[in-house]
Coordinates of C-alpha atoms in Angstrom, one line a residue:
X1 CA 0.0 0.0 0.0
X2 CA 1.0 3.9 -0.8
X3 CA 1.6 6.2 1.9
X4 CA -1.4 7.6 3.0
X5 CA -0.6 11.6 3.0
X6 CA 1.5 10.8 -0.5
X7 CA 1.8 13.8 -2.5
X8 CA 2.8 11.6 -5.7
X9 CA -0.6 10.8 -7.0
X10 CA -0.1 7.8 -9.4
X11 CA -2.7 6.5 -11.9
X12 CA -3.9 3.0 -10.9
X13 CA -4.7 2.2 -14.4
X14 CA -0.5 2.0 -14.7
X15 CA -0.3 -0.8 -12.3
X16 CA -0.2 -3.4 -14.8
X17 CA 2.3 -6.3 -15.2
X18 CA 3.7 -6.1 -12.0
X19 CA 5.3 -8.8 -10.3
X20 CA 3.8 -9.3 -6.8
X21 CA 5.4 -9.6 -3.8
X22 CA 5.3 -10.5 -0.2
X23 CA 6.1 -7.8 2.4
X24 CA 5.6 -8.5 6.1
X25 CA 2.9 -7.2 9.1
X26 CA 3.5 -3.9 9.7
X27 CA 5.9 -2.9 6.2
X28 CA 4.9 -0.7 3.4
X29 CA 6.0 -1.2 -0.2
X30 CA 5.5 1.6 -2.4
X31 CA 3.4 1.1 -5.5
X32 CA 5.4 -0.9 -8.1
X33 CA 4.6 1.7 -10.8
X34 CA 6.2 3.7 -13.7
X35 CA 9.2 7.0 -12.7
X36 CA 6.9 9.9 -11.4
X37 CA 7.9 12.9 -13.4
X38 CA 7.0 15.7 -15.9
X39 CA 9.0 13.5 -18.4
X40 CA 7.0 10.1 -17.6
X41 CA 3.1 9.4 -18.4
X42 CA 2.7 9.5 -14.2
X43 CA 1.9 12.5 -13.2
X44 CA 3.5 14.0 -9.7
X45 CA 1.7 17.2 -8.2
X46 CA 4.3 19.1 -6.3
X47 CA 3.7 19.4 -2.8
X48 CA 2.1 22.2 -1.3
X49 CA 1.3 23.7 2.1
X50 CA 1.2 21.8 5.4
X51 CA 2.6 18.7 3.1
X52 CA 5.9 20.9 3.7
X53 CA 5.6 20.3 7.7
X54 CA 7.1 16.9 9.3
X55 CA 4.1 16.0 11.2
X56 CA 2.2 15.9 7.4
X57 CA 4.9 14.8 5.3
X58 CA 5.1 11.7 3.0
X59 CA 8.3 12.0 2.5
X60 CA 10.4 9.9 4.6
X61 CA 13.9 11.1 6.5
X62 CA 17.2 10.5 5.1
X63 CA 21.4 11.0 5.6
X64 CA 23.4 13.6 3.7
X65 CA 25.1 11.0 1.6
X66 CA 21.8 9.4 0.6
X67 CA 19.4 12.3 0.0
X68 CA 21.9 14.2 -2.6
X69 CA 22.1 10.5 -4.7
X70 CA 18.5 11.0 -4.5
X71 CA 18.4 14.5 -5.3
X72 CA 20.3 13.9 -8.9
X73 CA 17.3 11.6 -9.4
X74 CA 14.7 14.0 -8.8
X75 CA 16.2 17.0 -10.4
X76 CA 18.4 15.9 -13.6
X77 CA 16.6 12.0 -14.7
X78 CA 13.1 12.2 -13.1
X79 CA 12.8 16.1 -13.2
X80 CA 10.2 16.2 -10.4
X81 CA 10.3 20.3 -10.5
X82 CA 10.3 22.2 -13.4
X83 CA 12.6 24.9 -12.5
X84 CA 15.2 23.0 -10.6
X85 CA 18.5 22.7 -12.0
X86 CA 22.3 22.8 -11.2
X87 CA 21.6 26.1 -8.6
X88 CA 19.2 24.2 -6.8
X89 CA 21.4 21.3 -6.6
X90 CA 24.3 23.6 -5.8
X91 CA 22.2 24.9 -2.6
X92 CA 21.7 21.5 -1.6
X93 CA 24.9 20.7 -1.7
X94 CA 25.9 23.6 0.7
X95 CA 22.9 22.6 3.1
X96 CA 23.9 18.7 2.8
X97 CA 27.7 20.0 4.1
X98 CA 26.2 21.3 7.0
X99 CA 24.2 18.5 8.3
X100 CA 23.5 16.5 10.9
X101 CA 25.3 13.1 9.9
X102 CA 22.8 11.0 11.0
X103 CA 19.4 12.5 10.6
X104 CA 19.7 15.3 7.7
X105 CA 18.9 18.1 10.2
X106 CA 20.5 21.5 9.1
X107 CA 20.2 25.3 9.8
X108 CA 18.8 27.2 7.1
X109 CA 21.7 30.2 7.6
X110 CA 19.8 31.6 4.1
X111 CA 22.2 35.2 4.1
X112 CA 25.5 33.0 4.8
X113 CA 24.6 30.3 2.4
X114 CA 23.9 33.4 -0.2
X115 CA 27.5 34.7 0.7
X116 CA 29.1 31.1 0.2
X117 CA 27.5 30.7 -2.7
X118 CA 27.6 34.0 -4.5
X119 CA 24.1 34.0 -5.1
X120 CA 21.3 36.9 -4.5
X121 CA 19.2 35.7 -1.0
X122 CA 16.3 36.2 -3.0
X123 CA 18.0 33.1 -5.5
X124 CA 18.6 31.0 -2.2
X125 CA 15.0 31.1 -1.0
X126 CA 13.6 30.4 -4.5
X127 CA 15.6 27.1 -4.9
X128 CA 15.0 26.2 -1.2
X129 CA 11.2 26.5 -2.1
X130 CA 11.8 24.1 -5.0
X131 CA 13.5 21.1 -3.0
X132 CA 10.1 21.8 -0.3
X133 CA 7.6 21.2 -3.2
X134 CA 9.6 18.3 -4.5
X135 CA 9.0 16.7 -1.2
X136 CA 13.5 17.0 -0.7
X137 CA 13.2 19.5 2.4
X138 CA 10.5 19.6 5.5
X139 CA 9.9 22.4 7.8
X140 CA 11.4 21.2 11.4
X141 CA 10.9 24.7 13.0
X142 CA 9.9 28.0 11.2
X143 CA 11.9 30.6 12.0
X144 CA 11.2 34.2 12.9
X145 CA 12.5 37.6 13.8
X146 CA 10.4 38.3 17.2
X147 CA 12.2 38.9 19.4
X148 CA 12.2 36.1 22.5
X149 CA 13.1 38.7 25.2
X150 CA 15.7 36.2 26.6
X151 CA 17.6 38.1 30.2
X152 CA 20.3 39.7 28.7
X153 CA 20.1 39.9 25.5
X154 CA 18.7 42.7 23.4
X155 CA 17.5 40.7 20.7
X156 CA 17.3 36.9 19.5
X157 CA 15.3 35.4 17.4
X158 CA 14.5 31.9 16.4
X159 CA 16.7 29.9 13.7
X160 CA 14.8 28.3 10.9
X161 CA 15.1 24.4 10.7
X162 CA 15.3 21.8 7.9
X163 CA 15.5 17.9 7.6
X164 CA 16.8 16.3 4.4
X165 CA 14.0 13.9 3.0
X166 CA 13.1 12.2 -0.1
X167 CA 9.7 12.0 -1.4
X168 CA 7.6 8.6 -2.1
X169 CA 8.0 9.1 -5.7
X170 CA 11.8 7.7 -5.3
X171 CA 10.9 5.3 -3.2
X172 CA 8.6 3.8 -6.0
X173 CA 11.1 4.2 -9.0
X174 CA 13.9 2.6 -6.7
X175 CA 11.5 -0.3 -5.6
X176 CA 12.2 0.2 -1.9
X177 CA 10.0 -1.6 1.1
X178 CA 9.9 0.6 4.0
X179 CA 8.1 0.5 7.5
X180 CA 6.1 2.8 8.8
X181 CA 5.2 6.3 7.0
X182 CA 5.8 9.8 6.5
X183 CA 9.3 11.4 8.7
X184 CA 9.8 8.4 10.6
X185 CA 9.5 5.3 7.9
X186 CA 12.7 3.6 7.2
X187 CA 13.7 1.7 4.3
X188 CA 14.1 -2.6 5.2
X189 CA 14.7 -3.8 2.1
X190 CA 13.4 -3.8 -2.1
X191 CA 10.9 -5.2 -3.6
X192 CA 11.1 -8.6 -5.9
X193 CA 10.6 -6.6 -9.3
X194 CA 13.2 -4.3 -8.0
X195 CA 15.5 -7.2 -7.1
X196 CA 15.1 -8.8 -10.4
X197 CA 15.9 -5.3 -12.0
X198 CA 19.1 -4.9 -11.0
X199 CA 20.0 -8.4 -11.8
X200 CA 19.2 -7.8 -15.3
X201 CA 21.5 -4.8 -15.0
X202 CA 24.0 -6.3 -14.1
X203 CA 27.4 -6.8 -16.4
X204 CA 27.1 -9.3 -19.1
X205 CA 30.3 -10.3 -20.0
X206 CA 29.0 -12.9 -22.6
X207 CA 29.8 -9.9 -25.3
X208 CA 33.2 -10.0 -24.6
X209 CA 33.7 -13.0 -25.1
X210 CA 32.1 -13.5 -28.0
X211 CA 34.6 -10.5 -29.5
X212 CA 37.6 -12.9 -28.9
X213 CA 38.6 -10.4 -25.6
X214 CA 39.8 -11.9 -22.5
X215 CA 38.7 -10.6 -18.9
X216 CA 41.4 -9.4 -16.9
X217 CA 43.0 -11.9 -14.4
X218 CA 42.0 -11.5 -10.9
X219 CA 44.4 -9.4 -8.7
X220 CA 46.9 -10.6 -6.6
X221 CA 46.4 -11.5 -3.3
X222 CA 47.7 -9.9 -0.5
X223 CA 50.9 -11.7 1.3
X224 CA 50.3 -14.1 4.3
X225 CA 53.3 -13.2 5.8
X226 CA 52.9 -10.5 9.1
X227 CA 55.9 -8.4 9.5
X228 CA 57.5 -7.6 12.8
X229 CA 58.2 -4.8 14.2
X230 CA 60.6 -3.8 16.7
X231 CA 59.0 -2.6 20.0
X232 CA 61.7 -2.5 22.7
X233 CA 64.5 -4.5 20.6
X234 CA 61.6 -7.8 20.9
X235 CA 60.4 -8.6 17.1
X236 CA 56.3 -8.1 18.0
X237 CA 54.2 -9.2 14.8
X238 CA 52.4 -6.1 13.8
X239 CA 48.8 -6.4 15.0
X240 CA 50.6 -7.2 18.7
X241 CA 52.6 -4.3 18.1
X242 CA 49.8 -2.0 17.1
X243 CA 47.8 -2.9 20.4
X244 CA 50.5 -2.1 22.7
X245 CA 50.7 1.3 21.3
X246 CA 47.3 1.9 22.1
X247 CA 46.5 5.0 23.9
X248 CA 45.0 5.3 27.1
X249 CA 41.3 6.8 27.1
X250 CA 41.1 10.3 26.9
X251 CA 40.3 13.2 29.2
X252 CA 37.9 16.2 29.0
X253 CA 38.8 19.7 29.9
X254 CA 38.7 19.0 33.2
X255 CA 40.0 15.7 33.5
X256 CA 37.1 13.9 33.3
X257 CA 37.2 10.0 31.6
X258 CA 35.1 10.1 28.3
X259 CA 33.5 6.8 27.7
X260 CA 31.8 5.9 24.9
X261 CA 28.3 6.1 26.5
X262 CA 28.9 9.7 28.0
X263 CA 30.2 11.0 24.6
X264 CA 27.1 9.9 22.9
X265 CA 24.9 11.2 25.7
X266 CA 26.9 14.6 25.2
X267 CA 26.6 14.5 21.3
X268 CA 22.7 13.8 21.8
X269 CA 22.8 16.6 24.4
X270 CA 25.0 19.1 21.4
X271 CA 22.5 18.7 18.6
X272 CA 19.6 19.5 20.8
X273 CA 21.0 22.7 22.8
X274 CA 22.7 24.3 19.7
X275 CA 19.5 25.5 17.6
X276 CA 18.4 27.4 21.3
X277 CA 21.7 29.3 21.6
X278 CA 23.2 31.8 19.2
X279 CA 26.4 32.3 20.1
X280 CA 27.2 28.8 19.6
X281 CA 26.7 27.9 16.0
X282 CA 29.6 28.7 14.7
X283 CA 31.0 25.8 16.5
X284 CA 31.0 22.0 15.2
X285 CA 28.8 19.3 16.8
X286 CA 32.0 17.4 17.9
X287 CA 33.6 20.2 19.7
X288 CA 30.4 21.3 21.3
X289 CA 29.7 17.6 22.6
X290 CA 33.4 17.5 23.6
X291 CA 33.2 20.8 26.3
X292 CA 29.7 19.6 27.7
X293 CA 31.0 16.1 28.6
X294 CA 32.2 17.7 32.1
X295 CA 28.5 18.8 32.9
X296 CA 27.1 15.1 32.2
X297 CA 30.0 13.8 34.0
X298 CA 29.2 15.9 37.1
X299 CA 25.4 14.8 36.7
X300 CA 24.0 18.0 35.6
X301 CA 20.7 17.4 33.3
X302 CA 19.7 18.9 30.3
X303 CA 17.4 21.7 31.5
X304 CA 20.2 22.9 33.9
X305 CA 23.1 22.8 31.0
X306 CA 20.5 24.8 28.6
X307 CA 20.3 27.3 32.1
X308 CA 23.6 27.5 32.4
X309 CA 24.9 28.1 28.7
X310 CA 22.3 31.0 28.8
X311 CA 24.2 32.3 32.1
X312 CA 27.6 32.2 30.1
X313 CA 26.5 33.8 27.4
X314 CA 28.5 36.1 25.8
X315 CA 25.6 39.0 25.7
X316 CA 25.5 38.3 29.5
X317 CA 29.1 38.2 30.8
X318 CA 30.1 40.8 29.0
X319 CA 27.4 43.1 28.4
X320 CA 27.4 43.5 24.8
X321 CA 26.1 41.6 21.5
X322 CA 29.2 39.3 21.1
X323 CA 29.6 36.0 19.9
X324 CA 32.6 34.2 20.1
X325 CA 34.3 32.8 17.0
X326 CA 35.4 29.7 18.7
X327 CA 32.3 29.0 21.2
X328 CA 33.9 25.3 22.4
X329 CA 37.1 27.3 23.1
X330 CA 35.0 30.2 25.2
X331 CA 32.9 27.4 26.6
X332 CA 36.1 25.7 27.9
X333 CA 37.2 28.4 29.3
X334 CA 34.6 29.2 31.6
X335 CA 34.8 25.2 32.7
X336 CA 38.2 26.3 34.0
X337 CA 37.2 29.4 35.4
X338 CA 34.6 27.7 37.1
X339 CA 36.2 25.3 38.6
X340 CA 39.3 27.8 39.9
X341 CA 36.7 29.7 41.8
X342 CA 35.2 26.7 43.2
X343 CA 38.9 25.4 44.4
X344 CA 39.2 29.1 45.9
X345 CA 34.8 28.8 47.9
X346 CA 36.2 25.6 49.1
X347 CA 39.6 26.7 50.7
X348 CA 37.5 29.9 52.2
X349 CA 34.8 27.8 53.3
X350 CA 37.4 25.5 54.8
X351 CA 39.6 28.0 56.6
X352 CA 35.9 30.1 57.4
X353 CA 34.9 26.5 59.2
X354 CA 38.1 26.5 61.3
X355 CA 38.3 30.4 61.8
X356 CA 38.6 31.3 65.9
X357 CA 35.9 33.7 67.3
X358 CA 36.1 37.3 66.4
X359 CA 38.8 39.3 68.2
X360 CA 36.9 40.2 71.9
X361 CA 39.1 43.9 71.5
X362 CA 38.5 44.6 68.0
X363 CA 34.8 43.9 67.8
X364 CA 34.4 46.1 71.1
X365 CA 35.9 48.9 69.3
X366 CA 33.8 48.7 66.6
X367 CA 31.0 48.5 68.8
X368 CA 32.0 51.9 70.6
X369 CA 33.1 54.0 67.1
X370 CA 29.4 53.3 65.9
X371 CA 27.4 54.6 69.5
X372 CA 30.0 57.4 68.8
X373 CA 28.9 57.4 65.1
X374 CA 24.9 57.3 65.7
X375 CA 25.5 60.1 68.5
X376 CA 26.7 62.6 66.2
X377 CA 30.2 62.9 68.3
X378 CA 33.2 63.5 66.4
X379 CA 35.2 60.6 66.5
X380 CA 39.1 60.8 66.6
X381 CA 41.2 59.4 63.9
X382 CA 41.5 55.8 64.0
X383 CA 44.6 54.4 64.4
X384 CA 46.5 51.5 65.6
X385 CA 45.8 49.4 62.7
X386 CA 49.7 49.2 62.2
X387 CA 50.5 47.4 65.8
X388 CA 48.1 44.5 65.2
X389 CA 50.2 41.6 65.3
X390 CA 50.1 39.2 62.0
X391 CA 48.2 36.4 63.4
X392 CA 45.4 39.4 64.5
X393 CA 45.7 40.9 61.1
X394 CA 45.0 37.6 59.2
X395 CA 41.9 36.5 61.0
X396 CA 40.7 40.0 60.1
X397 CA 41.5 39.9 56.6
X398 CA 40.1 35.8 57.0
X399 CA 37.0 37.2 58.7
X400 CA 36.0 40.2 56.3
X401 CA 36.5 38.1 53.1
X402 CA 34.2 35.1 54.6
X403 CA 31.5 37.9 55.6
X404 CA 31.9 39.5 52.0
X405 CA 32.1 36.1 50.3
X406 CA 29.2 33.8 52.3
X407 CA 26.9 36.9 53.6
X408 CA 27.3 39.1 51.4
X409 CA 28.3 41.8 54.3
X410 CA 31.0 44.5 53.6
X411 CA 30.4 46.2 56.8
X412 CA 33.9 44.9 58.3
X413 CA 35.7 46.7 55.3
X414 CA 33.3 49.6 55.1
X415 CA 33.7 50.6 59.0
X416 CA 37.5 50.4 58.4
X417 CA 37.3 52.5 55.1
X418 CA 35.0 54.9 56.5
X419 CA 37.0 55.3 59.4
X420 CA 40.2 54.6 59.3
X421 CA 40.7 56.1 55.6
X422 CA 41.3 54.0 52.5
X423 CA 44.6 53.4 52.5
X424 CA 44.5 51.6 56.3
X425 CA 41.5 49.8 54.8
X426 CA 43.8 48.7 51.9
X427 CA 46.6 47.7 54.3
X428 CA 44.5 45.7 56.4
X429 CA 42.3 43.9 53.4
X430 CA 44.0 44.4 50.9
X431 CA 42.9 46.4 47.7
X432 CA 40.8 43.8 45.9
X433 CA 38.4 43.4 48.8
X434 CA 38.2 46.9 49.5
X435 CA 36.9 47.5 45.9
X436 CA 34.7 44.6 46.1
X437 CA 32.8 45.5 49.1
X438 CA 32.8 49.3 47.4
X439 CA 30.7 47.8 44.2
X440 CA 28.8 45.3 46.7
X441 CA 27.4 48.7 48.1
X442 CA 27.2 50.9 45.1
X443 CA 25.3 48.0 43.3
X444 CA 23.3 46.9 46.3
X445 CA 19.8 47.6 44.8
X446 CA 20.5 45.8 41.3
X447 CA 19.4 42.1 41.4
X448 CA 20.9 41.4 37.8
X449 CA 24.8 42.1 38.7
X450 CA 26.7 38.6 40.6
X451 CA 30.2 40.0 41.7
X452 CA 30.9 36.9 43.0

């Protein structure tokens, strides 16, 4: 039986003098009838509207490799379209070289693909429409220019997505048995007329012989004999040899052991997270499955690995409409820097977990310059900061950064800077807190800024 939403309508009367065949519960077998094609006396009616979406489609799914030897079917011997040519094969050649490997799924990029192939945009989209109505391309997702009010980003809009298809008609001609139907049907096998076709096909070499000519002799053989090599001064035969040189398994960015399993899981993770994010496109699915291997390895899930590329965005962390031109390497990057600043929490949060009390002196101090503060008095000129001894001036330095860090409180600094001037504060803790606990004050109302 034909597809049920087939867009090649065929004309039963045409079904004559075909061999039957067997196909099994739950196969199809296209229609053993004539090459569909304005050149043929079967007619094919392009296909139109929703036939273009995958969840309508007759057309069944197909690999890069596959779909452009069907494409020089449809276009130059069964002409399904009557404007295709060599552009519109040309533009599916640049689409086909940016494909998924596996399951035909490409970007539609049409002003890059214009660029690459010197052609107006308004060209592009014409020829794209052509491999749509020969049933070649399916809508996966329709693109558009709204504007998805992402945080931190001005403007993104959505990428249009196509998967690589071939239409029923080929199916037919080609005498292929598939199961299932429409996006998902997969080709099991051909049919018995088909089989029998290709047979007859086949090379008949009873013509050269008849003309007196003799086939060429078979080629030699390959030799029996393994050569050794020398591993160590020990003569290993080579296959031996070969597997001791075998390398260990290697590491991710940081340090992580990539199986097999979690490289696939991180590859499946890659071609579903790069159409939602931008800034990564320009990178390839290998190096984009290779930097996200850490996450799965640390157990992270798919929703909190989309969250998190969005909080690394370039637009974000910098504060401008940037995208990187190597996204695995600025990925990478910020695995490292991630993990530097975790080493650093977990020192703090160790030394912060053995700190002493607070100095009995020091906080009574404190305690006395504010009542002075809140009472309007004029309070003298702290000093004194120079005589603390080193251990005193550590824990203080130990104690403001914990406070800064964990509570977000810069009041230890701020007292010191307010009273003591900035350049005691910067003596005691150091100018890098001091500015910190500044910014932690001056940007105290703004939810959206993480100094830490």
């Amino acid at each position: 039986m034909q597809h049920s939403a087939a867009v090649c309508q065929l004309d039963p009367a045409q079904n004559g003098g075909v061999d039957a065949f067997t196909t099994p519960p739950g196969d199809t077998a296209g229609a053993n009838l004539p090459v569909a094609g304005p050149d043929s006396a079967t007619r094919f009616d392009l296909v139109r509207g929703q036939d273009q979406e995958v969840l309508h489609t007759a057309s069944r799914r197909c690999e890069p490799r596959d779909w452009l030897v069907a494409l020089d079917w449809m276009i130059f011997e069964a002409k399904l379209h009557p404007k295709a040519n060599r552009t519109t094969a040309r533009v599916a050649m640049d689409l086909s070289s940016r494909m998924d490997y596996r399951r035909g799924i490409v970007l539609y990029r049409l002003v890059e693909t214009a660029s690459t192939l010197e052609l107006d945009v308004a060209t592009v989209k014409r020829h794209v429409s052509y491999l749509r109505e020969m049933g070649a391309l399916v809508w996966l997702q329709h693109g558009s220019k709204r504007n998805l009010r992402l945080p931190g980003r001005k403007y993104t809009a959505t990428a249009t997505v196509y998967g690589a298809v071939v239409p029923p008609a080929y199916d037919v001609a080609k005498g292929y048995r598939l199961r299932g139907q429409g996006y998902e049907a997969k080709v099991i096998g051909r049919t018995e007329a088909a089989r029998k076709r290709a047979v007859d096909e086949g090379v008949d070499n009873s013509r050269a012989q008849k003309a007196g000519r003799r086939l060429a002799p078979p080629s030699r053989g390959g030799s029996h004999h393994v050569p050794a090599d020398e591993v160590g001064g020990i003569g290993k035969a080579t296959r031996s040899a070969r597997a001791s040189k075998i390398t260990p398994p290697k590491k991710s960015t940081l340090g992580h052991t990539v199986t097999a399993r979690l490289y696939q899981a991180a590859d499946r993770l890659a071609r579903t997270l790069r159409p939602l994010h931008n800034w990564t496109q320009r990178a390839r699915i290998s190096e984009l499955s290779w930097v996200l291997v850490d996450k799965l390895a640390e157990g992270a899930t798919e929703e909190q690995v989309d969250v998190w590329l969005r909080e690394i965005s370039p637009s974000v962390t910098t504060g401008f409409d940037w995208r990187p031109a190597r996204p695995h390497a600025y990925i990478a990057s910020q695995l490292l820097l991630e993990r530097e600043l975790g080493l650093a929490d977990a020192q703090l949060q160790q030394a912060w977990a053995a700190a002493a009390e607070p100095n009995a002196d020091f906080a009574a101090a404190v305690q006395e310059t504010r009542m002075q503060q809140n009472s309007g008095e004029e309070a003298d000129g702290c000093g004194g900061l120079e005589d603390l001894d080193p251990e005193t001036r550590t824990q203080m330095r130990l104690e403001a950064w914990s406070a800064y860090k964990y509570d977000k409180n810069p009041e230890l600094v701020l007292a010191t800077y307010e009273l003591a001037g900035p350049a005691a504060a910067a003596s005691l803790y150091g100018r890098e807190l001091v500015d910190r606990c500044l910014t932690l004050r001056a940007n105290a109302n703004n939810p959206r800024i993480h100094l830490h």
